[in-house]
Amino acid sequence: MAELNLVEAVNQALAHALEHDPAVVLLGEDIGANGGVFRATLGLQQRFGAERVIDTPLAETAIAGTAVGMAAMGLKPVAEIQFSGFLYPALDHLINHASRLRNRSRGRLSCPLVLRTPCGAGIHAPEHHSESPEAMLAHVPGLRVVMPSSPARAYGLLLAAIRDPDPVIFLEPTRLYRLFRQDVADDGEALPLDVCFTLRGGTDLTLVSWGAMIHETEAAADALAAEGVMAEVIDLATLKPLDMATILESVARTGRCVIVHEAARTAGLGAEIAAGLAEEGLYSLLAPVQRVTGYDTVIPLARLEQQYLPSVARIVAAARRTLEEAS
Amino acid sequence: MSTVARFHIEHVRLIDAEGEALAPLPAFARDPAALVPLYRAMYLTRTFDAKAIALQRTGKLGTFASALGQEAVGVGVAAAMRAEDVLLPSYREHAAQLVRGVKIEESLRYWGGDERGCDFSGPRSDFPNCVPIATQVCHAAGAAYAFKLRGEARVAVCFMGDGATSKGDFYEGMNFAAVWKAPMVLVVSNNQWAISLPRSAQSATATLAQKAIAAGIDGIQVDGNDVVAVHHIAREAIERARSGGGPTLIEALTYRLGDHTTADDASRYRDPALVQEQWALEPVARLRKHLLHLGAWSKAQEEALAHECAETVNAAVEAYLATPAPDTAAMFDYLYATLPVALQGQRASALRFAPHNGGDHDQSS
Ligand SMILES: Cc1ncc(C[n+]2csc(CCOP(=O)(O)OP(=O)(O)O)c2C)c(N)n1
């Protein structure tokens, strides 16, 4: 087993998929000779050839659009959009075509594509390189939206995404690409989609997050544990469809919930989870649900981005607010 | 100063508006037995088209996009395709779809608001109608790439209007296919209008075919009301694509004789005298005149064909009108390969509130 960081785990999953399924092709800007700007596809073109690891012209609409055509005709394209800020020209194809081809054709055609893109802030990137578009994508019926929070989950979830018969948007938190290493076996084992992962058990409150923010959320859980407060930590992993059952079950035990995400607050996924708790879990709540999120601002450039991102202190403060409510 | 590149665009017409051959015709076209099926397909398309408009006017069909006047483009191109090729149409290509084997009742179901109309019983790999303008060009490039990668001798043929050539998708898809030398043919049904915008205001280029030059592929302009010319050019382009020669852009000059859709009133922006002039050039009469000149067609055959097409269309209309309402659950059942657990509650709720009476085809409300 090798110690891999998240971007290496992505590379290992892509290599495994290319090796074992001749229908898998990769396409995107600079993914071939250059191995991708983050090196997620390093060495893959040399190994699998330029016909399966395709350096495309610079055109996001056509990257997504040709992936739709490939997928409908039996390939399993894994398209890379270089940065999530440049995903928007591809949305037309994701929303109007990829997500609905199966439905429109009554199952005659399907669209098993994966669209990978780095996302999120925290790496001092230029403008338009730090976006968190997950809620926009999660709103689209027919799409799956997945975001790993560790190398092992990146490997297992990406394999699952590639094997899934429907379109999956795979958002890779750029901040985690090289943040830490973990043993990742190259065993071809996929992790399940559509379910949350409970990262640690707890009895006093439930912390829900995903992607890079899992890191701060776990640090907040550690800080709370030092005060004797046991927080359960849930990693959504698949953001759409959402596994509300796991969250409801947890909150039924803890009575308290704090949702943490770095995307802007309004109409973010935190609102969806809070609404689900209000609809199905209201009577188990001992305190109002709290959201700790990015602000409804443009994600600032590097000098302010740490203030934009939810911090451990903000998460702990929100947790305290739920704990201070009379039970 | 030196010239580093120079280009030209050919215009192809084989039969004039009076049905006269302008030059020795290609081999296939010298045999009336090859031309009569093209005539029949155009005639059936026109019969279907008129019926669909009548159904819409009486509240039995939703908004419909007529192909009146453009029959030769779809018929000429689709007749040059093999069954295993793939058609990626816009929403106005029922001529091509009928030739491909899409049933008239399937088309009616689609325009009548029923997704089952896209579950083509004939060409199972053909794409459904594409409503967003030009996106299908990218899909065609991807489909063509799949054929090339697997070494399949199949061609992706996509249709679009003149307006579509202004979209980035048109250029991006054509460029990808060109770089990949993918087996793809782009067919622009240049009917001179994009809803109310005339061709002259759509693009400053002298031809739309020359847009191919920017992608490094062949572009050719054909008289789109001359089905013989369309078929000839399409055959060459499709077979060139099939044998590894890469994509071609075909601009077929035609004219939209009807409104943009049944929701449109073209008299608001179009001089009726212009339309009247164009009727003299329309494709169905043109091929009829040609067949008559050849002595390969008779009044009796014409009457028999009219009768046969009316019967075919009427039978399809009956089948369409008799189609039971779709299941409420169908909204959910084709969304994902397996319905996610998170949606099962929504599906159950939709079923709980579903009406138990059958649906009807009254679209007037
Ligand atoms: C992306 C997009 N923008 C706008 C529309 C609305 N619309 C429907 S048809 C049409 C005109 C299309 O003209 P053209 O491409 O020439 O095709 P035609 O209808 O003449 O066959 C427009 C603007 C659309 N369907 N898609």
XYZ file of C-alpha atoms and ligand atoms in Angstrom:
718
model
C 0.000 0.000 0.000
C 1.300 3.428 -0.888
C 1.058 6.640 1.056
C -0.675 8.988 -1.336
C -1.921 12.511 -1.254
C -5.326 13.271 -2.727
C -4.134 14.193 -6.188
C -2.039 11.030 -6.377
C -5.052 9.005 -5.280
C -7.053 10.566 -8.117
C -4.259 9.625 -10.509
C -4.213 6.065 -9.176
C -7.981 5.708 -9.599
C -7.826 7.059 -13.159
C -4.990 4.670 -14.009
C -6.916 1.760 -12.542
C -10.009 2.653 -14.548
C -8.062 3.080 -17.799
C -6.294 -0.210 -17.192
C -9.407 -2.243 -16.512
C -12.054 -0.713 -18.750
C -11.294 -0.033 -22.417
C -14.341 2.264 -22.602
C -12.722 4.791 -20.254
C -11.183 7.841 -21.920
C -9.906 11.036 -20.334
C -10.190 14.429 -21.962
C -9.341 17.955 -20.958
C -6.934 20.830 -21.311
C -3.273 20.018 -20.675
C -4.058 16.597 -19.234
C -1.797 14.684 -21.625
C 1.829 15.606 -22.083
C 1.650 17.957 -19.127
C -0.224 15.559 -16.841
C -2.741 18.231 -15.873
C -1.976 21.519 -14.174
C -2.328 19.811 -10.792
C -0.697 16.589 -12.133
C -3.843 14.534 -11.590
C -3.270 12.811 -14.938
C 0.511 12.597 -14.685
C 1.968 9.829 -16.830
C -1.379 8.554 -18.041
C -1.029 9.636 -21.656
C 2.402 8.013 -21.872
C 0.917 4.830 -20.458
C -2.435 4.645 -22.234
C -1.871 6.626 -25.413
C -3.074 9.927 -26.808
C -6.309 8.401 -28.101
C -7.482 7.558 -24.574
C -5.928 10.473 -22.718
C -6.882 13.338 -24.963
C -5.390 16.804 -24.859
C -8.317 18.859 -26.122
C -8.418 22.315 -27.639
C -9.248 25.037 -25.129
C -13.039 24.958 -25.079
C -15.039 24.004 -21.987
C -18.368 23.815 -23.791
C -16.999 21.241 -26.175
C -15.190 19.288 -23.456
C -18.516 18.705 -21.733
C -20.470 18.455 -24.985
C -18.214 15.927 -26.648
C -18.172 13.935 -23.414
C -21.973 13.753 -23.678
C -21.693 12.374 -27.214
C -18.995 9.903 -26.222
C -20.966 8.689 -23.223
C -24.160 8.290 -25.213
C -22.247 6.131 -27.673
C -20.835 3.775 -25.079
C -17.606 5.323 -23.876
C -16.957 6.301 -20.267
C -15.418 9.745 -20.621
C -13.787 11.359 -17.613
C -13.541 15.014 -18.527
C -11.419 17.485 -16.621
C -12.327 21.140 -16.329
C -9.099 22.789 -15.320
C -10.577 24.980 -12.574
C -14.169 25.072 -11.363
C -14.412 28.794 -12.208
C -14.307 27.731 -15.850
C -17.033 25.147 -15.468
C -19.795 27.561 -16.351
C -19.604 27.260 -20.160
C -20.032 23.507 -19.611
C -23.198 23.893 -17.528
C -25.442 23.995 -20.602
C -24.323 20.499 -21.524
C -24.494 19.199 -17.968
C -27.913 20.649 -17.244
C -29.621 20.405 -20.622
C -28.114 17.178 -21.869
C -25.986 15.000 -19.573
C -28.481 15.022 -16.732
C -31.509 14.298 -18.887
C -30.481 12.122 -21.788
C -31.659 8.942 -20.096
C -34.977 10.497 -19.157
C -35.582 12.096 -22.556
C -34.902 8.898 -24.419
C -36.843 6.720 -21.957
C -33.671 4.858 -21.100
C -32.646 4.248 -24.724
C -29.516 6.394 -24.301
C -27.624 7.205 -21.139
C -24.770 9.464 -20.209
C -22.220 7.776 -17.949
C -19.710 10.596 -17.911
C -17.622 11.931 -15.061
C -16.685 15.576 -14.982
C -13.795 16.265 -12.623
C -12.785 19.692 -11.507
C -10.725 21.150 -8.689
C -12.741 23.407 -6.439
C -12.611 25.582 -3.391
C -10.410 28.239 -1.885
C -7.319 28.255 0.271
C -4.419 27.836 -2.137
C -3.712 31.490 -2.936
C -5.007 30.998 -6.445
C -5.800 33.724 -8.966
C -9.320 35.055 -9.454
C -11.872 32.465 -10.688
C -9.763 29.554 -9.376
C -11.375 29.122 -5.950
C -15.066 28.623 -6.605
C -17.414 26.212 -4.803
C -20.225 25.540 -7.287
C -21.672 22.429 -5.674
C -25.120 23.765 -4.757
C -25.732 24.952 -8.310
C -24.932 21.488 -9.588
C -26.790 19.669 -6.830
C -29.946 21.496 -7.864
C -29.962 19.708 -11.221
C -32.184 16.619 -11.386
C -30.328 13.692 -12.883
C -26.825 14.669 -11.810
C -24.771 13.178 -9.034
C -22.399 15.486 -7.212
C -19.542 13.972 -5.244
C -16.743 15.568 -3.238
C -14.064 13.524 -1.476
C -12.374 14.712 1.682
C -9.397 12.343 1.868
C -7.086 10.426 -0.477
C -8.729 7.088 0.273
C -12.209 8.442 -0.333
C -10.999 10.197 -3.487
C -9.772 6.866 -4.847
C -12.854 4.856 -3.916
C -15.422 7.481 -4.826
C -13.799 8.298 -8.169
C -13.852 4.628 -9.143
C -17.508 4.506 -8.134
C -18.208 7.649 -10.174
C -16.553 6.182 -13.266
C -18.495 2.928 -12.900
C -21.788 4.690 -12.276
C -24.162 4.488 -15.242
C -25.199 8.151 -14.849
C -23.366 11.477 -15.014
C -21.305 12.373 -11.962
C -19.700 15.716 -11.162
C -16.596 14.976 -9.137
C -15.400 18.028 -7.263
C -11.848 17.793 -5.934
C -10.954 20.200 -3.114
C -7.795 21.819 -4.382
C -6.747 22.655 -0.839
C -6.600 18.944 -0.019
C -4.641 17.892 -3.105
C -1.331 17.887 -1.232
C -2.391 18.590 2.346
C -1.785 15.122 3.766
C -0.980 11.547 2.846
C -2.783 8.357 3.611
C -2.388 4.690 2.782
C -4.450 3.981 -0.316
C -4.536 0.432 -1.612
C -4.760 0.160 -5.396
C -7.266 -2.649 -5.076
C -9.940 -1.292 -7.427
C -12.438 -1.196 -4.560
C -15.066 1.499 -5.041
C -16.695 3.251 -2.128
C -20.482 3.575 -2.116
C -22.084 6.671 -3.620
C -25.218 8.293 -2.186
C -24.241 7.698 1.438
C -22.541 9.837 4.063
C -19.502 8.693 5.990
C -19.591 9.094 9.744
C -15.993 9.943 10.572
C -16.340 9.842 14.328
C -19.116 9.067 16.731
C -20.385 11.525 19.336
C -23.332 12.124 21.572
C -23.516 15.872 22.162
C -23.889 17.371 18.695
C -23.600 16.549 15.015
C -21.170 18.374 12.749
C -21.947 17.977 9.050
C -19.538 19.009 6.325
C -17.800 17.905 3.121
C -14.694 18.390 1.058
C -11.875 20.508 2.409
C -13.985 21.862 5.264
C -13.954 18.404 6.853
C -10.443 19.319 7.931
C -11.539 22.344 10.004
C -14.631 20.496 11.153
C -12.540 17.662 12.597
C -10.199 20.165 14.200
C -13.255 21.802 15.781
C -14.404 18.400 17.023
C -10.980 17.927 18.604
C -11.216 21.317 20.291
C -14.678 20.499 21.586
C -13.496 17.094 22.824
C -10.831 18.870 24.876
C -13.741 20.596 26.631
C -15.522 17.284 27.091
C -18.033 17.789 24.298
C -18.377 14.752 22.025
C -19.190 15.807 18.465
C -20.229 13.347 15.800
C -18.660 14.260 12.419
C -20.411 13.420 9.165
C -18.777 13.751 5.753
C -21.507 14.033 3.118
C -19.232 12.776 0.302
C -22.154 12.507 -2.136
C -23.825 15.915 -2.109
C -26.609 14.910 -4.485
C -28.539 12.742 -3.920
C -28.263 13.578 -0.267
C -28.268 10.896 2.408
C -30.549 12.714 4.870
C -31.293 9.445 6.671
C -27.809 9.277 8.200
C -27.956 12.923 9.271
C -31.443 12.543 10.763
C -30.404 9.433 12.613
C -27.397 11.219 14.075
C -29.346 14.330 15.063
C -32.031 12.149 16.622
C -29.311 11.033 19.053
C -27.435 14.310 19.545
C -30.279 16.829 19.241
C -27.925 19.446 17.845
C -26.516 20.153 14.416
C -23.955 22.502 12.897
C -23.466 22.480 9.134
C -20.176 23.701 7.739
C -19.452 24.630 4.128
C -17.214 27.071 2.369
C -19.625 27.880 -0.462
C -21.673 31.056 -0.104
C -24.500 30.826 2.383
C -27.668 31.709 0.472
C -29.315 28.703 -1.150
C -26.273 26.644 -0.291
C -26.481 22.961 0.596
C -26.520 23.903 4.268
C -29.984 25.361 3.699
C -31.111 22.084 2.167
C -29.859 20.066 5.128
C -31.385 22.483 7.633
C -34.703 22.276 5.785
C -34.544 18.483 5.851
C -33.967 18.594 9.615
C -36.888 20.996 10.052
C -39.181 18.755 8.009
C -38.242 15.381 9.429
C -36.257 15.952 12.595
C -37.715 19.015 14.269
C -38.837 17.248 17.434
C -35.430 15.750 18.076
C -33.773 19.156 17.895
C -32.786 20.644 21.231
C -31.463 23.831 19.635
C -31.769 25.679 16.338
C -29.598 24.297 13.545
C -26.563 26.466 12.872
C -24.758 27.092 9.591
C -21.123 28.096 9.351
C -20.474 29.029 5.751
C -18.634 31.224 3.332
C -20.165 34.663 3.080
C -22.458 35.821 0.286
C -19.516 37.611 -1.244
C -17.235 36.997 -4.139
C -14.529 34.667 -2.851
C -11.742 37.108 -2.018
C -8.237 36.934 -3.360
C -5.500 35.403 -1.262
C -5.048 38.069 1.375
C -8.588 37.700 2.677
C -9.464 34.134 1.769
C -8.706 32.734 5.215
C -11.233 35.165 6.648
C -13.788 34.055 4.101
C -13.306 30.366 4.846
C -15.063 29.017 7.951
C -12.431 28.722 10.656
C -12.164 26.305 13.539
C -13.071 29.205 15.831
C -16.268 29.947 13.915
C -17.291 26.300 13.980
C -16.585 25.983 17.696
C -18.556 29.171 18.362
C -21.558 27.835 16.450
C -21.308 24.540 18.316
C -21.270 26.405 21.637
C -24.355 28.364 20.583
C -26.270 25.112 20.044
C -24.975 23.720 23.353
C -25.939 26.802 25.305
C -29.591 26.397 24.384
C -31.571 24.978 27.294
C -32.269 21.315 26.746
C 3.403 40.905 -49.099
C 2.543 37.332 -49.903
C -0.624 35.287 -49.750
C -0.291 32.413 -47.286
C -3.657 30.822 -47.830
C -6.527 31.100 -50.242
C -9.886 29.365 -50.192
C -12.933 28.928 -52.306
C -16.426 27.577 -51.667
C -18.289 25.570 -54.268
C -22.002 25.752 -54.859
C -23.628 22.598 -56.177
C -26.942 22.382 -58.010
C -27.814 19.541 -60.309
C -31.489 20.110 -61.091
C -33.020 23.540 -61.581
C -36.375 24.815 -60.404
C -38.036 23.565 -63.584
C -36.770 20.075 -62.936
C -34.171 20.216 -65.703
C -30.824 18.569 -65.155
C -28.116 21.220 -65.420
C -25.305 18.809 -66.258
C -24.863 15.081 -66.615
C -26.192 13.732 -63.317
C -24.192 11.457 -61.014
C -24.685 7.768 -61.705
C -27.291 7.105 -59.000
C -29.506 9.928 -60.224
C -29.779 8.586 -63.756
C -31.917 5.757 -62.463
C -35.433 6.952 -61.591
C -35.764 3.946 -59.304
C -33.308 5.698 -57.004
C -35.140 9.013 -57.182
C -38.699 7.871 -56.563
C -38.015 6.865 -52.925
C -36.615 10.352 -52.304
C -39.773 11.832 -53.773
C -41.996 9.612 -51.668
C -40.121 10.499 -48.473
C -40.431 14.225 -49.178
C -44.100 13.830 -49.945
C -44.736 11.884 -46.754
C -42.858 14.490 -44.736
C -44.994 17.238 -46.185
C -48.192 15.330 -45.524
C -47.140 14.685 -41.946
C -46.083 18.287 -41.475
C -49.433 19.669 -42.653
C -51.292 17.225 -40.444
C -49.229 18.122 -37.403
C -50.055 21.801 -37.872
C -53.740 20.950 -38.189
C -53.564 18.915 -34.978
C -51.906 21.802 -33.181
C -54.545 24.223 -34.451
C -57.281 22.014 -33.079
C -55.602 21.686 -29.702
C -54.457 18.104 -30.157
C -50.715 18.734 -30.373
C -48.320 21.071 -28.611
C -46.104 23.624 -30.355
C -44.726 22.177 -33.575
C -41.795 23.263 -35.783
C -42.669 22.822 -39.433
C -40.166 21.629 -42.037
C -42.257 22.951 -44.939
C -39.939 23.756 -47.809
C -36.914 22.026 -46.268
C -37.841 18.441 -47.057
C -34.997 17.900 -49.501
C -32.276 18.552 -46.938
C -33.369 15.962 -44.422
C -34.404 13.392 -46.993
C -31.332 13.838 -49.179
C -28.903 13.525 -46.279
C -30.631 10.794 -44.292
C -30.982 8.649 -47.405
C -27.192 8.723 -47.653
C -26.752 7.386 -44.117
C -26.481 3.756 -43.119
C -28.665 2.316 -40.378
C -25.707 2.119 -37.997
C -24.805 5.795 -38.468
C -26.167 8.216 -35.903
C -28.396 11.216 -36.511
C -28.197 14.197 -34.173
C -31.085 16.428 -35.219
C -32.308 19.806 -34.101
C -36.075 20.077 -33.687
C -36.969 20.638 -37.364
C -35.613 17.500 -38.943
C -38.539 15.135 -39.143
C -37.758 14.625 -42.831
C -34.460 13.020 -41.879
C -36.041 11.230 -38.946
C -38.771 9.637 -41.058
C -36.144 8.342 -43.479
C -34.182 6.991 -40.503
C -37.217 5.019 -39.381
C -38.624 7.211 -36.619
C -42.353 6.545 -36.718
C -44.789 9.371 -37.330
C -46.695 8.488 -34.186
C -43.452 8.711 -32.215
C -42.849 12.195 -33.580
C -46.418 13.155 -32.697
C -45.991 11.845 -29.180
C -42.921 13.994 -28.721
C -44.638 17.149 -29.958
C -47.678 16.121 -27.986
C -45.706 16.288 -24.749
C -44.780 12.662 -24.189
C -41.159 11.555 -23.761
C -42.056 8.139 -25.102
C -41.918 9.807 -28.500
C -38.121 9.860 -28.183
C -37.980 6.133 -27.545
C -37.521 5.539 -31.260
C -38.412 2.005 -32.205
C -36.281 2.289 -35.344
C -32.956 4.092 -35.024
C -32.152 3.163 -31.438
C -28.880 5.083 -31.317
C -30.159 8.317 -32.853
C -30.293 11.294 -30.530
C -33.564 12.913 -29.488
C -34.488 16.317 -30.920
C -32.142 18.988 -29.640
C -33.847 22.184 -28.562
C -30.912 24.248 -27.244
C -29.363 25.650 -30.398
C -26.135 24.019 -31.639
C -25.331 21.883 -28.601
C -25.798 18.761 -30.729
C -22.714 19.712 -32.739
C -20.558 18.950 -29.693
C -22.433 15.722 -29.024
C -21.890 14.652 -32.606
C -18.164 15.272 -32.311
C -18.075 13.104 -29.186
C -20.145 10.362 -30.801
C -17.880 10.418 -33.845
C -14.856 10.163 -31.579
C -16.343 7.067 -29.954
C -16.765 5.450 -33.381
C -13.226 6.294 -34.373
C -11.710 5.038 -31.125
C -13.457 1.686 -31.417
C -12.681 1.399 -35.120
C -16.361 1.292 -36.060
C -17.299 2.342 -39.600
C -20.062 4.651 -38.379
C -20.654 8.335 -39.005
C -22.324 10.964 -36.806
C -24.473 13.346 -38.834
C -25.784 16.458 -37.147
C -28.281 19.001 -38.405
C -28.661 22.609 -37.433
C -30.109 25.865 -38.696
C -28.330 28.976 -39.932
C -28.715 30.587 -36.508
C -26.784 27.730 -34.940
C -23.628 28.688 -36.796
C -23.380 31.796 -34.620
C -23.030 29.740 -31.441
C -19.759 28.796 -29.826
C -20.948 25.194 -29.644
C -21.034 25.048 -33.442
C -17.479 26.180 -33.763
C -16.166 24.252 -30.741
C -17.747 20.987 -31.845
C -16.610 21.376 -35.449
C -13.110 22.258 -34.289
C -12.861 19.229 -31.995
C -14.087 16.892 -34.726
C -11.654 18.446 -37.185
C -8.676 18.087 -34.841
C -9.708 14.493 -34.138
C -10.435 13.756 -37.830
C -13.606 12.231 -36.446
C -16.242 10.726 -38.768
C -18.778 13.526 -38.610
C -20.838 15.530 -41.073
C -22.378 18.885 -40.168
C -25.455 19.871 -42.135
C -26.690 23.455 -41.938
C -30.270 23.747 -43.115
C -29.942 27.383 -44.051
C -33.605 28.294 -44.267
C -32.753 32.014 -44.200
C -34.385 32.700 -40.852
C -33.703 32.189 -37.170
C -37.166 32.977 -35.915
C -37.338 36.618 -37.065
C -33.664 37.233 -37.728
C -32.815 37.020 -41.424
C -29.688 35.306 -42.661
C -28.170 38.692 -43.588
C -28.276 39.795 -39.957
C -27.083 36.449 -38.596
C -23.587 36.476 -39.994
C -21.456 38.774 -42.094
C -19.900 35.879 -43.984
C -20.720 35.441 -47.679
C -21.549 31.773 -47.068
C -22.024 29.690 -43.944
C -20.047 26.885 -45.584
C -16.886 28.967 -45.324
C -17.022 28.692 -41.544
C -15.503 25.258 -42.156
C -12.317 26.928 -43.279
C -11.638 28.253 -39.803
C -11.736 24.655 -38.569
C -9.550 23.340 -41.369
C -12.172 21.126 -42.979
C -14.083 21.178 -46.257
C -17.134 23.374 -46.542
C -19.511 23.129 -49.435
C -22.731 24.889 -50.356
C -25.530 22.996 -52.013
C -28.938 23.961 -53.321
C -30.954 22.548 -50.481
C -34.126 22.429 -52.536
C -32.454 20.095 -55.013
C -32.682 16.722 -53.343
C -30.485 15.125 -55.970
C -27.665 17.549 -55.264
C -28.118 17.253 -51.503
C -28.048 13.480 -51.687
C -25.001 13.483 -53.935
C -23.003 15.818 -51.712
C -24.099 14.074 -48.520
C -23.087 10.674 -49.888
C -19.636 11.955 -50.690
C -19.226 13.645 -47.308
C -20.530 10.694 -45.317
C -18.397 8.179 -47.152
C -15.331 10.425 -46.860
C -15.939 10.623 -43.097
C -16.424 6.857 -42.931
C -13.136 6.202 -44.663
C -11.116 8.407 -42.335
C -11.266 11.644 -44.312
C -12.644 13.667 -41.410
C -15.618 16.013 -41.133
C -17.347 18.130 -43.761
C -19.620 21.122 -43.333
C -22.524 21.202 -45.784
C -24.549 24.371 -46.107
C -27.877 23.538 -47.721
C -29.607 26.666 -49.065
C -33.312 26.353 -48.553
C -36.216 28.447 -47.349
C -38.583 28.146 -44.434
C -41.971 28.436 -46.109
C -43.929 28.234 -42.880
C -43.803 30.049 -39.570
C -40.871 29.317 -37.258
C -43.203 27.206 -35.124
C -46.925 27.092 -34.561
C -46.331 29.658 -31.819
C -44.896 32.124 -34.338
C -46.491 34.488 -36.846
C -43.931 35.146 -39.562
C -46.056 37.855 -41.173
C -44.914 40.145 -38.348
C -41.392 40.247 -39.741
C -41.478 38.771 -43.229
C -42.780 40.117 -46.504
C -45.292 37.602 -47.908
C -44.156 38.468 -51.427
C -40.719 37.017 -50.585
C -42.329 33.783 -49.474
C -44.376 33.668 -52.637
C -41.219 33.902 -54.732
C -39.701 31.041 -52.811
C -42.631 28.736 -53.530
C -41.386 28.610 -57.130
C -38.196 26.933 -55.893
C -39.587 24.414 -53.431
C -38.166 20.905 -53.493
C -41.133 18.572 -53.826
C -42.479 20.110 -57.032
C -38.965 20.340 -58.388
C -38.311 16.619 -58.191
C -41.813 15.867 -59.453
C -41.125 17.967 -62.558
C -37.841 16.165 -63.035
C -39.482 12.754 -62.765
C -42.191 13.872 -65.172
C -39.555 15.015 -67.669
C -37.969 11.585 -67.394
C -41.318 9.944 -67.929
C -40.784 8.216 -64.603
C -43.864 9.569 -62.882
C -47.539 9.837 -63.734
C -50.660 11.552 -62.524
C -52.007 8.189 -61.393
C -48.871 7.513 -59.361
C -49.158 10.959 -57.831
C -52.739 10.312 -56.802
C -51.888 6.915 -55.411
C -49.019 8.422 -53.410
C -51.227 11.199 -52.024
C -53.741 8.616 -50.928
C -51.107 6.350 -49.414
C -49.402 9.160 -47.485
C -52.742 10.411 -46.147
C -53.567 6.907 -44.951
C -50.148 6.434 -43.334
C -50.394 9.748 -41.544
C -53.998 9.219 -40.480
C -53.167 5.816 -39.042
C -50.271 7.380 -37.125
C -52.528 10.129 -35.816
C -54.991 7.525 -34.585
C -52.229 5.614 -32.853
C -51.007 8.851 -31.306
C -54.444 9.915 -30.107
C -55.041 6.470 -28.649
C -51.799 6.536 -26.666
C -52.640 6.109 -23.001
C -51.352 8.752 -20.608
C -47.826 8.162 -19.370
C -47.371 6.727 -15.900
C -46.744 9.361 -13.268
C -43.851 7.257 -12.043
C -42.131 7.644 -15.423
C -40.935 11.080 -14.289
C -38.696 9.260 -11.856
C -38.082 5.961 -13.567
C -35.739 7.141 -16.324
C -33.878 9.796 -14.398
C -31.134 7.555 -13.046
C -30.314 3.941 -13.896
C -31.433 3.088 -10.352
C -33.603 5.497 -8.420
C -31.546 6.951 -5.558
C -32.959 6.266 -2.117
C -33.277 10.011 -1.568
C -35.866 10.226 -4.364
C -37.986 7.274 -3.403
C -40.115 9.352 -1.067
C -40.765 11.929 -3.791
C -41.789 9.173 -6.197
C -44.194 7.706 -3.661
C -45.654 11.139 -3.063
C -46.177 11.743 -6.787
C -47.991 8.422 -7.036
C -50.136 9.188 -4.023
C -51.402 12.375 -5.662
C -51.570 11.041 -9.226
C -54.922 11.323 -10.997
C -56.435 7.939 -11.723
C -58.235 8.997 -14.871
C -56.531 8.508 -18.234
C -54.883 11.478 -19.890
C -56.148 13.091 -23.080
C -54.521 15.000 -25.888
C -56.203 18.299 -25.335
C -53.316 20.751 -25.430
C -55.446 23.830 -25.758
C -55.523 24.826 -22.132
C -29.428 28.414 -27.037
C -30.781 28.796 -27.507
N -31.113 30.108 -27.570
C -32.332 30.467 -27.985
C -33.264 29.523 -28.336
C -34.649 29.952 -28.779
N -34.758 29.651 -30.231
C -35.410 28.546 -30.651
S -35.275 28.358 -32.293
C -34.370 29.765 -32.482
C -33.876 30.163 -33.842
C -33.005 29.116 -34.446
O -32.704 29.429 -35.755
P -31.892 28.471 -36.685
O -30.695 27.934 -35.970
O -31.634 29.190 -37.954
O -32.851 27.209 -36.938
P -34.299 27.175 -37.572
O -35.292 27.313 -36.450
O -34.407 28.260 -38.571
O -34.404 25.822 -38.191
C -34.196 30.379 -31.253
C -33.477 31.663 -31.071
C -32.880 28.169 -28.231
N -33.707 27.170 -28.541
N -31.646 27.826 -27.828
